[in-house]
XYZ file of C-alpha atoms in Angstrom:
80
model
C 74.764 52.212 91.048
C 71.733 54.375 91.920
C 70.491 57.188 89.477
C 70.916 59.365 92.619
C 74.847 58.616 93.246
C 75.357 59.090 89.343
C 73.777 62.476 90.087
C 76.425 63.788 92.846
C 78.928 62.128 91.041
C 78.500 64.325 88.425
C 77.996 67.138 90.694
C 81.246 66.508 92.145
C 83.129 65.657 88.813
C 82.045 69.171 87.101
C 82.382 70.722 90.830
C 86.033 69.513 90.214
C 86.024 70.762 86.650
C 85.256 74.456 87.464
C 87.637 74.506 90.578
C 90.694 73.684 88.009
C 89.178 75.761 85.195
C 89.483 78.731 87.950
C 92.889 77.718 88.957
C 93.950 77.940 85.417
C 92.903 81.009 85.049
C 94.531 82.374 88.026
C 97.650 80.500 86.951
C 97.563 82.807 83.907
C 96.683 85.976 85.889
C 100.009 85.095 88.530
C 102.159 84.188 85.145
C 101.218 87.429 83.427
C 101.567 89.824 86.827
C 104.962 87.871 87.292
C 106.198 88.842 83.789
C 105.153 92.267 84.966
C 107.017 92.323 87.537
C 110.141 90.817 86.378
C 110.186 93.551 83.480
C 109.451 96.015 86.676
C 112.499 94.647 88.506
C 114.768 94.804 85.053
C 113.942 98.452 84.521
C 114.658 99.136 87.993
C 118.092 97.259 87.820
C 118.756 99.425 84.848
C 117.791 102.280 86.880
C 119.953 101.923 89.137
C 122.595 101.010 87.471
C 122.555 104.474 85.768
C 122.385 105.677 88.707
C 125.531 104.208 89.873
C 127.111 105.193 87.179
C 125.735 108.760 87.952
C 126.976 108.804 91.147
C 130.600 107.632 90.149
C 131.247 110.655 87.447
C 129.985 112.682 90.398
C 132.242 111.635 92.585
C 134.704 111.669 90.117
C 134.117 115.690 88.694
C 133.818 116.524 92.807
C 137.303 115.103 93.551
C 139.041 116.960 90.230
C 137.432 120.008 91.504
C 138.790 119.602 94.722
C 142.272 119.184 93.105
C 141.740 121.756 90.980
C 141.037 124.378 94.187
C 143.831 122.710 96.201
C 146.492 123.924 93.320
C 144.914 127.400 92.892
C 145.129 127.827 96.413
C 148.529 126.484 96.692
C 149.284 129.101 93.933
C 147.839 131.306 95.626
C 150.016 130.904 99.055
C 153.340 130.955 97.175
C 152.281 134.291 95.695
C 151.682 136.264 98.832
């Protein structure tokens, strides 16, 4: 082998080193924005989920109110 193909070998070989030593590091940089996210997507399951739960006493307090003004008006008619 010629001193000159040793020479882009090499080239080549630690061309090859840096592309995987950059794809490492943007391995890391996806794995840590993915745990971001995934703690993003928790908090907004959570969120929700409050929310729901919200929403369903809402509902619930809104209906007994609505009973609560059907009787007094009922009252109300027998009176007069």
């Amino acid at each position: 082998m010629s001193l000159e193909m040793l020479e882009k070998l090499e080239a080549k070989v630690q061309m090859a080193v840096d592309t995987i030593s950059l794809l490492q590091m943007e391995i890391e940089e996806l794995k840590e924005k993915n745990d971001s996210l995934a703690g993003e997507a928790q908090a907004l399951r959570s969120g929700r989920e409050e929310l729901e739960q919200e929403n369903n006493k809402l509902r619930n307090d809104h209906q007994a109110w609505q009973e609560r003004v059907r009787a007094l008006l009922g009252k109300m008619e027998h009176v007069e």
